[in-house]
Amino acid sequence: MNYLKFEKNYIKKRWRNKVSVALVFPNYYKIGMSNLGFLYIYEALNQYKEIVCERVFLPEKEEPLRSVESNRPLKDFDIIIFSIPFEVDYINVLKILMLGGIDLDPTYRRKVVLAGGVAVWLNPEPLSPFVDGFLIGEWEALEEKIVPVFVEYFHSKKKLLEILNTFPFSYIPHLGKKFTIKVAKSKKLSKAVYSSLISKKAEFSNTYLIEISKGCGRACRFCAAGFVYRPPRSYSEELLSEIVREIPENSKVGIIGLEFANKHEVFSLGKKLLEKNCILTFSSLRIDTLNEEFLELLKGTKSIAIAPETASLKLKKVINKNLTEEEIFWALNKFQEKKLKNVKFYFMLGLPLEELSDLEETVKFVERLLKKKFKLNFSFTFSFFVPKPHTPFQWHSFLDLKMLKEKENFIKKKLGYIKNLRVETPKEAFIQTLIARGDQRIKDFLMLMAEGKGFKSALKTIPNIFEILTPEKSLDTVFPWDKIDTGVKKDFLWKEWQRAFELKPTPFCKIEKCKLCGACLTNL
């Protein structure tokens, strides 16, 4: 498909005398085109006159694997860079390399294949047999160091990797083990992350995307992003104002990173966009911080997502996220007043310490919600908890699939009458956990899954799978991702793991006042 005819502000450059970079998003076009990090890197690389960067996505059925801009095969590019936000897409990385005729073994290929994105910050090890190098950190903190290396040494894979290996944020698996790989982060946000490239075929159709803060200081214990992006950082009002000037009137604008943004900056940005008759959409909302001034920004917004995760008071204490029923109902009344149409609710199943009574509390909450007869269209999604690296729950065991299936059946039995109900399967969470927590032992599993082989037969190739799914409950437990230094201390995560089981709350981040987790102490 010629996606360019559905896009505005794409970049198409001549190839002659330029370093060609394939920026690959290992999922479908509509998903990748709604990923701000991916779009921002694409635009940033094309700012260099020496570089031509083109996008490549996992092709839809029957489509060939080609770049969007010039319809070129993957093997035509000098450098291949994967931007990977989700661990499950590690399987798609291998699919794309296979479809592109690129050898999966780095020692047998001339092409340079690199990978970045938050998934590899969490744990690059499962992909390490297939990728030449990992670039771990925020693009703004990497760009000035790595782009000159691309330009100077694109013709020599050996030299390029050797120089990349000298940076503290790089991981080049075949050049020997590093004891520590430091996640590169921007200490001072000097340039707003924004994308002017929009597409009718994107999941967020024809939407300009703006990041208004990095990280979240709310300390939800299940949330990997909340820990690896620490310390939370906000953009200045001046930087955001510069972006407003670039956005055309009557546009749709997606606001990303609302979890920790300074309220004054949010209001200022929102009001300026509303003055240009823009419609604002939000990646997520913390409804416990809503007020009348913020609600004015929802003018024209059609859909809102709310993630209580659970209605159980006990489990709210376990995960350190206490969104009350009163706050939710107050917000729904306000959404109704503002003429919103759709509200999506997200819940988790299989949380630590979860019992049947906890699930019953969530079911009763949904029933009370529906009895209120709000003039809103509700949808409910239940997904299974995945114990992620670099969180307090990295020590938690993944529950038996049979137990998870019982939880799935319980929700379907109790709430199956709801039209817009979606319950993800335990198998999806199992695969995600296996990849998120795995190491080079899952190499054959990833290859067989990429080849479309059966799940059960692929599973049999993993030695000592129990060790991956059920780690030792000790601070001394060595994880495959321990070498990745996010700035958050492991002993802080261990204490948070213990606080979870003691049902003790942890307060929000107090930037530069609190030194407990260590993130504010590190040199970004």
XYZ file of C-alpha atoms in Angstrom:
524
model
C 0.000 0.000 0.000
C 1.178 3.512 -0.773
C 0.834 5.026 2.710
C 2.258 8.385 1.635
C -1.062 9.365 0.060
C -2.637 9.248 3.541
C 0.116 11.326 5.194
C 1.072 14.953 5.689
C 4.595 16.225 6.399
C 6.499 13.058 5.513
C 10.124 13.457 4.447
C 11.376 12.054 1.154
C 15.045 12.657 0.336
C 17.440 11.769 -2.444
C 19.730 8.833 -1.673
C 22.802 9.897 -3.583
C 25.902 10.398 -1.383
C 23.946 9.851 1.817
C 24.029 7.329 4.649
C 20.790 5.337 4.407
C 19.047 4.378 7.649
C 16.030 2.086 7.891
C 14.101 3.033 11.030
C 11.996 -0.025 11.773
C 8.942 -0.254 13.990
C 8.314 -3.965 14.654
C 4.541 -3.825 14.360
C 1.916 -2.643 11.910
C 1.855 0.804 10.324
C -1.193 2.078 12.230
C 0.474 1.311 15.589
C 3.911 2.661 14.704
C 2.439 5.854 13.291
C 0.926 6.602 16.689
C 4.216 6.136 18.532
C 5.731 9.548 19.240
C 9.231 8.269 20.021
C 9.468 6.493 16.675
C 8.171 9.511 14.724
C 10.460 11.907 16.571
C 13.593 9.881 15.768
C 12.531 9.672 12.102
C 12.255 13.452 11.862
C 15.436 14.009 13.894
C 17.595 11.747 11.684
C 16.310 13.416 8.538
C 17.470 16.809 9.836
C 21.020 15.703 8.961
C 21.939 16.452 5.354
C 24.258 13.414 5.308
C 21.438 10.984 6.209
C 18.348 9.653 4.479
C 16.065 7.889 6.964
C 13.036 5.903 5.836
C 10.390 4.027 7.824
C 9.776 0.290 7.710
C 6.880 -1.515 9.410
C 5.764 -5.109 9.825
C 3.814 -5.667 6.599
C 0.133 -6.529 6.571
C -0.866 -9.856 5.045
C 0.344 -10.351 1.464
C 2.246 -7.030 1.451
C 6.002 -7.006 0.727
C 8.477 -5.646 3.280
C 9.443 -2.257 1.860
C 10.238 1.216 3.133
C 7.352 3.671 3.103
C 9.153 6.548 1.365
C 10.872 4.911 -1.623
C 9.571 1.328 -1.542
C 13.071 -0.107 -1.034
C 13.898 -3.499 0.484
C 15.626 -3.687 3.860
C 18.896 -4.946 2.352
C 19.347 -1.650 0.468
C 20.001 0.297 3.691
C 23.412 0.891 5.278
C 22.121 0.790 8.862
C 19.000 -0.837 10.303
C 17.640 0.546 13.588
C 14.701 -1.012 15.430
C 12.631 1.153 17.772
C 10.964 -1.292 20.190
C 8.434 -0.142 22.798
C 6.952 -3.578 23.621
C 8.722 -6.833 24.542
C 6.333 -9.051 22.567
C 7.529 -7.281 19.421
C 10.900 -9.035 19.823
C 9.223 -11.807 17.825
C 8.355 -9.304 15.089
C 11.978 -8.099 14.976
C 12.984 -11.588 13.839
C 10.049 -11.797 11.407
C 11.129 -8.541 9.772
C 14.765 -9.608 9.461
C 13.643 -12.890 7.879
C 11.276 -11.136 5.467
C 14.059 -8.700 4.564
C 16.510 -11.484 3.764
C 18.806 -10.388 6.615
C 20.680 -13.186 8.384
C 19.619 -13.596 12.031
C 23.196 -14.344 13.090
C 25.201 -11.095 13.463
C 28.466 -12.890 12.676
C 27.221 -13.854 9.193
C 25.832 -10.528 8.049
C 27.452 -7.355 6.802
C 24.521 -5.154 7.760
C 24.562 -3.231 11.026
C 21.399 -4.015 13.022
C 20.828 -1.865 16.108
C 17.937 -1.604 18.553
C 16.599 0.950 21.017
C 13.308 1.764 22.687
C 12.023 1.298 26.212
C 11.632 -2.487 25.818
C 15.417 -2.874 25.488
C 15.982 -0.561 28.448
C 14.064 -3.101 30.498
C 15.839 -6.202 29.202
C 17.812 -6.504 25.948
C 19.102 -10.039 26.640
C 16.478 -12.071 24.702
C 17.410 -10.159 21.518
C 21.167 -10.170 22.129
C 21.845 -13.242 19.902
C 20.293 -11.406 16.929
C 21.164 -7.701 17.274
C 24.618 -6.166 16.725
C 24.128 -3.451 19.290
C 21.687 -1.784 21.656
C 21.441 1.973 22.231
C 19.812 2.393 25.612
C 18.312 5.733 26.564
C 16.340 8.748 25.404
C 17.084 9.814 21.844
C 17.784 13.399 22.891
C 20.604 12.144 25.161
C 22.041 9.789 22.505
C 21.767 11.751 19.276
C 24.829 14.033 19.412
C 27.115 11.110 20.222
C 25.865 8.392 17.898
C 24.895 10.239 14.699
C 28.502 11.336 13.908
C 29.525 7.682 14.316
C 26.863 6.591 11.805
C 28.010 9.207 9.297
C 31.735 8.490 9.684
C 31.752 4.687 9.916
C 28.601 3.390 8.174
C 30.817 1.574 5.661
C 32.732 -0.339 8.359
C 30.551 -2.434 10.659
C 33.502 -3.457 12.826
C 34.716 0.095 13.447
C 31.200 1.472 13.958
C 30.429 -1.103 16.664
C 33.794 -0.667 18.360
C 33.239 3.077 18.737
C 29.636 2.660 19.879
C 30.913 0.223 22.493
C 32.919 3.017 24.149
C 29.720 4.809 25.202
C 28.269 3.946 28.635
C 24.739 3.612 27.179
C 25.646 1.027 24.534
C 25.548 -2.750 24.706
C 27.380 -4.612 21.936
C 26.907 -8.288 22.918
C 29.734 -9.873 20.912
C 32.364 -7.347 22.107
C 32.460 -8.727 25.625
C 30.236 -8.245 28.619
C 29.789 -4.862 30.230
C 29.047 -4.980 33.938
C 26.952 -1.805 33.730
C 25.044 -0.147 30.903
C 23.749 3.248 31.937
C 20.404 4.426 30.576
C 21.072 7.813 28.951
C 18.554 10.460 29.992
C 18.235 14.183 29.394
C 18.805 16.093 32.594
C 17.479 19.345 31.198
C 14.694 19.166 28.629
C 15.871 21.714 26.076
C 13.724 20.636 23.121
C 10.144 19.425 23.167
C 9.432 15.992 21.721
C 6.826 16.570 19.038
C 5.877 15.113 15.670
C 4.359 16.968 12.750
C 3.978 13.780 10.673
C 0.320 12.734 10.656
C -1.544 9.959 8.886
C -5.170 9.144 8.256
C -4.288 5.450 8.686
C -2.644 5.831 12.117
C -4.357 4.489 15.231
C -4.596 8.128 16.343
C -5.814 9.302 12.963
C -4.477 12.673 11.723
C -3.226 13.582 15.203
C -0.231 15.779 16.020
C 1.555 14.328 19.057
C 3.224 16.359 21.830
C 5.079 15.084 24.902
C 4.611 17.451 27.828
C 6.632 15.559 30.432
C 8.883 12.531 30.879
C 8.251 9.969 33.549
C 5.777 9.746 36.378
C 6.417 10.092 40.077
C 3.304 8.337 41.337
C 5.153 5.126 42.246
C 2.641 2.547 40.987
C 4.563 -0.633 41.770
C 3.599 -2.553 38.613
C 4.603 0.194 36.158
C 8.028 -0.199 34.538
C 7.871 3.185 32.793
C 7.242 4.858 36.144
C 10.614 3.579 37.391
C 12.915 3.596 34.344
C 12.028 7.175 33.347
C 12.810 8.561 36.805
C 13.295 11.295 37.772
C 10.113 12.843 36.323
C 10.832 15.920 34.230
C 8.534 18.537 32.684
C 8.995 20.815 29.688
C 8.948 24.550 30.206
C 6.000 26.632 29.091
C 8.295 28.390 26.592
C 9.290 25.138 24.865
C 5.684 23.991 24.605
C 4.611 27.399 23.280
C 7.085 27.031 20.414
C 5.331 23.819 19.370
C 1.875 25.437 19.521
C 2.966 27.908 16.851
C 3.747 25.012 14.479
C 0.370 23.288 14.804
C -2.254 24.373 12.230
C -5.672 25.605 13.312
C -8.529 23.093 13.605
C -6.100 20.221 14.247
C -6.394 17.174 16.460
C -3.602 17.100 19.073
C -2.567 14.156 21.243
C -1.088 15.084 24.642
C 1.396 12.520 25.976
C 3.027 12.419 29.412
C 0.262 13.996 31.429
C 0.984 11.939 34.546
C 3.439 14.387 36.070
C 3.156 17.592 34.049
C 3.084 20.902 35.882
C -0.572 21.945 35.935
C 0.114 25.546 34.931
C 2.031 24.363 31.863
C -0.789 21.992 30.878
C -3.457 24.680 31.201
C -1.375 27.186 29.263
C -0.676 24.730 26.443
C -4.286 23.542 26.310
C -5.763 27.026 26.232
C -3.461 28.115 23.412
C -4.446 25.057 21.383
C -8.157 25.615 22.051
C -7.728 29.205 20.825
C -6.630 27.639 17.517
C -9.816 25.501 17.538
C -7.845 22.325 18.135
C -9.361 19.192 19.662
C -7.255 17.679 22.436
C -6.898 13.969 23.155
C -5.018 12.450 26.078
C -2.958 9.262 26.251
C -4.010 8.858 29.880
C -5.607 10.858 32.666
C -5.046 10.885 36.405
C -8.631 11.621 37.346
C -7.696 12.052 41.022
C -6.037 15.331 39.982
C -8.844 16.663 37.779
C -10.337 20.056 38.480
C -12.740 22.419 36.733
C -9.944 24.334 34.998
C -8.530 21.169 33.456
C -11.982 19.905 32.457
C -12.334 22.972 30.218
C -9.561 21.480 28.064
C -11.812 18.516 27.177
C -13.927 20.627 24.844
C -14.431 18.506 21.725
C -12.671 15.443 23.188
C -14.620 12.273 22.368
C -12.860 9.522 24.341
C -11.127 9.176 27.702
C -9.283 6.207 29.227
C -9.344 5.445 32.957
C -7.210 2.696 34.533
C -8.297 1.874 38.104
C -6.592 -1.571 37.683
C -8.727 -2.985 40.512
C -11.662 -2.064 42.766
C -10.208 -3.976 45.709
C -8.969 -1.702 48.501
C -6.393 -4.324 49.508
C -4.949 -4.621 45.997
C -4.888 -0.844 45.603
C -2.512 -0.817 48.563
C -0.459 -3.644 47.051
C 0.077 -1.806 43.752
C 0.215 1.664 45.384
C -2.533 3.100 43.196
C -5.582 4.223 45.117
C -8.156 5.610 42.708
C -11.375 5.801 44.717
C -14.891 5.041 43.541
C -15.986 8.543 44.554
C -13.273 10.134 42.394
C -14.247 7.974 39.430
C -17.983 8.750 39.687
C -17.281 12.471 40.157
C -15.132 12.445 37.002
C -17.776 10.543 35.017
C -20.388 13.128 35.952
C -18.042 15.860 34.736
C -17.294 13.971 31.494
C -21.019 13.683 30.912
C -21.456 17.436 31.430
C -18.682 18.078 28.903
C -20.504 15.918 26.331
C -17.821 13.241 26.109
C -19.004 10.086 24.387
C -16.683 7.178 25.225
C -14.918 6.080 28.407
C -12.553 3.107 28.371
C -11.833 1.304 31.630
C -8.724 -0.829 32.135
C -8.385 -3.461 34.859
C -5.757 -6.074 35.720
C -6.172 -9.698 36.734
C -3.655 -11.858 38.599
C -2.167 -9.099 40.758
C 0.003 -10.101 43.734
C -2.092 -11.273 46.738
C -5.240 -11.380 44.569
C -8.054 -13.623 45.809
C -11.539 -14.380 44.500
C -12.990 -11.769 46.859
C -10.852 -9.089 45.166
C -12.252 -10.001 41.758
C -15.766 -9.909 43.217
C -15.130 -6.337 44.407
C -14.185 -5.301 40.865
C -17.281 -7.003 39.420
C -19.524 -5.230 41.956
C -17.885 -1.890 41.097
C -18.654 -2.393 37.381
C -22.235 -3.326 38.242
C -22.668 -0.192 40.401
C -21.172 1.887 37.605
C -23.640 0.545 35.034
C -26.605 1.078 37.362
C -25.780 4.796 37.462
C -27.038 5.055 33.855
C -24.427 7.581 32.754
C -24.980 8.949 29.261
C -21.597 7.592 28.226
C -20.484 4.615 26.157
C -18.362 2.361 28.356
C -15.883 -0.311 27.354
C -14.013 -2.573 29.771
C -10.681 -4.299 29.160
C -9.202 -6.849 31.552
C -5.588 -7.870 31.026
C -3.325 -10.080 33.100
C -0.606 -8.637 35.296
C 2.953 -9.094 33.986
C 5.789 -8.817 36.548
C 8.176 -6.412 34.809
C 11.946 -5.884 35.184
C 13.095 -2.825 37.142
C 9.902 -2.775 39.245
C 9.295 -3.993 42.806
C 7.368 -6.909 41.297
C 10.396 -8.239 39.406
C 10.649 -10.821 42.195
C 7.031 -11.933 41.758
C 6.306 -15.335 40.243
C 4.078 -15.606 37.206
C 0.970 -17.503 38.244
C 0.015 -20.914 36.912
C -1.883 -20.663 33.604
C -4.673 -22.826 34.976
C -5.224 -20.373 37.850
C -5.258 -17.437 35.434
C -7.752 -19.235 33.202
C -10.074 -19.569 36.194
C -9.862 -15.800 36.748
C -10.604 -15.166 33.073
C -13.644 -17.467 33.215
C -14.890 -15.795 36.400
C -14.898 -12.325 34.807
C -16.527 -13.599 31.615
C -19.209 -15.423 33.599
C -20.015 -12.411 35.803
C -19.688 -9.635 33.195
C -20.173 -11.491 29.926
C -23.459 -9.678 29.324
C -21.587 -6.410 28.760
C -21.339 -5.654 25.050
C -17.965 -3.880 25.109
C -16.068 -6.305 27.318
C -12.626 -7.605 26.389
C -10.659 -10.079 28.471
C -7.143 -10.776 27.237
C -6.007 -14.390 27.417
C -3.535 -15.701 30.022
C -1.420 -16.947 27.117
C -0.767 -13.369 25.968
C 0.508 -12.439 29.434
C 2.543 -15.647 29.635
C 4.397 -14.877 26.392
C 4.954 -11.274 27.452
C 6.329 -12.384 30.842
C 8.603 -14.967 29.245
C 10.135 -12.402 26.894
C 10.243 -9.586 29.472
C 12.077 -11.785 31.992
C 14.038 -14.000 29.620
C 17.654 -14.185 28.511
C 19.533 -15.959 25.714
C 17.854 -19.202 26.750
C 14.720 -18.152 24.873
C 16.609 -17.716 21.574
C 15.081 -20.803 19.919
C 11.644 -19.955 21.319
C 11.735 -16.516 19.623
C 12.934 -18.013 16.336
C 10.211 -20.677 16.260
C 7.500 -18.146 17.149
C 8.763 -15.835 14.393
C 8.594 -18.734 11.940
C 4.974 -19.346 12.918
C 5.617 -22.667 14.652
C 3.360 -23.968 17.424
C 3.526 -22.302 20.833
C 3.785 -25.546 22.804
C 6.623 -26.940 20.701
C 8.468 -23.591 20.911
C 8.060 -23.638 24.683
C 9.838 -26.996 24.941
C 13.067 -25.432 23.671
C 13.515 -23.274 26.800
C 15.765 -24.881 29.435
C 14.961 -24.216 33.093
C 11.854 -22.196 32.245
C 10.797 -22.345 35.895
C 13.771 -20.123 36.831
C 12.568 -17.438 34.412
C 8.974 -17.481 35.642
C 9.678 -18.001 39.353
C 12.748 -16.105 40.586
C 14.293 -16.494 44.031
C 12.780 -14.043 46.518
C 16.053 -12.454 47.573
C 17.864 -9.163 47.086
C 20.819 -11.293 45.956
C 18.853 -12.785 43.045
C 20.753 -12.026 39.822
C 18.457 -10.976 36.980
C 19.451 -10.827 33.276
C 18.651 -7.086 33.313
C 20.710 -6.174 36.404
C 23.425 -4.732 34.157
C 21.020 -2.011 33.003
C 21.426 0.972 35.339
C 18.217 3.030 35.268
C 19.321 5.144 38.230
C 16.840 3.461 40.578
C 18.595 1.344 43.224
C 17.811 -2.362 43.411
C 17.570 -2.268 47.184
C 14.894 0.449 46.901
C 12.849 -1.853 44.637
C 13.349 -4.682 47.149
C 12.005 -2.509 49.981
C 9.030 -1.539 47.812
C 8.386 -5.253 47.126
C 8.226 -5.813 50.889
C 6.014 -2.753 51.439
C 3.579 -4.120 48.846
C 3.025 -7.281 50.879
C 2.714 -5.220 54.065
C 0.010 -3.118 52.308
C 2.029 0.043 52.979
C 1.666 3.091 50.703
C 4.590 4.987 49.212
C 4.173 8.732 48.543
C 4.661 10.389 45.171
C 8.118 11.535 44.059
C 9.361 14.764 45.592
C 11.877 15.827 43.005
C 15.328 16.611 44.419
C 13.979 16.547 47.986
C 13.683 12.774 48.343
C 16.797 10.641 47.738
C 15.319 7.220 48.498
C 15.246 5.572 45.039
C 18.527 7.094 43.823
C 17.289 8.472 40.496
C 17.759 12.112 41.497
C 21.296 11.369 42.733
C 22.601 10.024 39.426
C 24.298 12.166 36.822
C 21.866 12.124 33.940
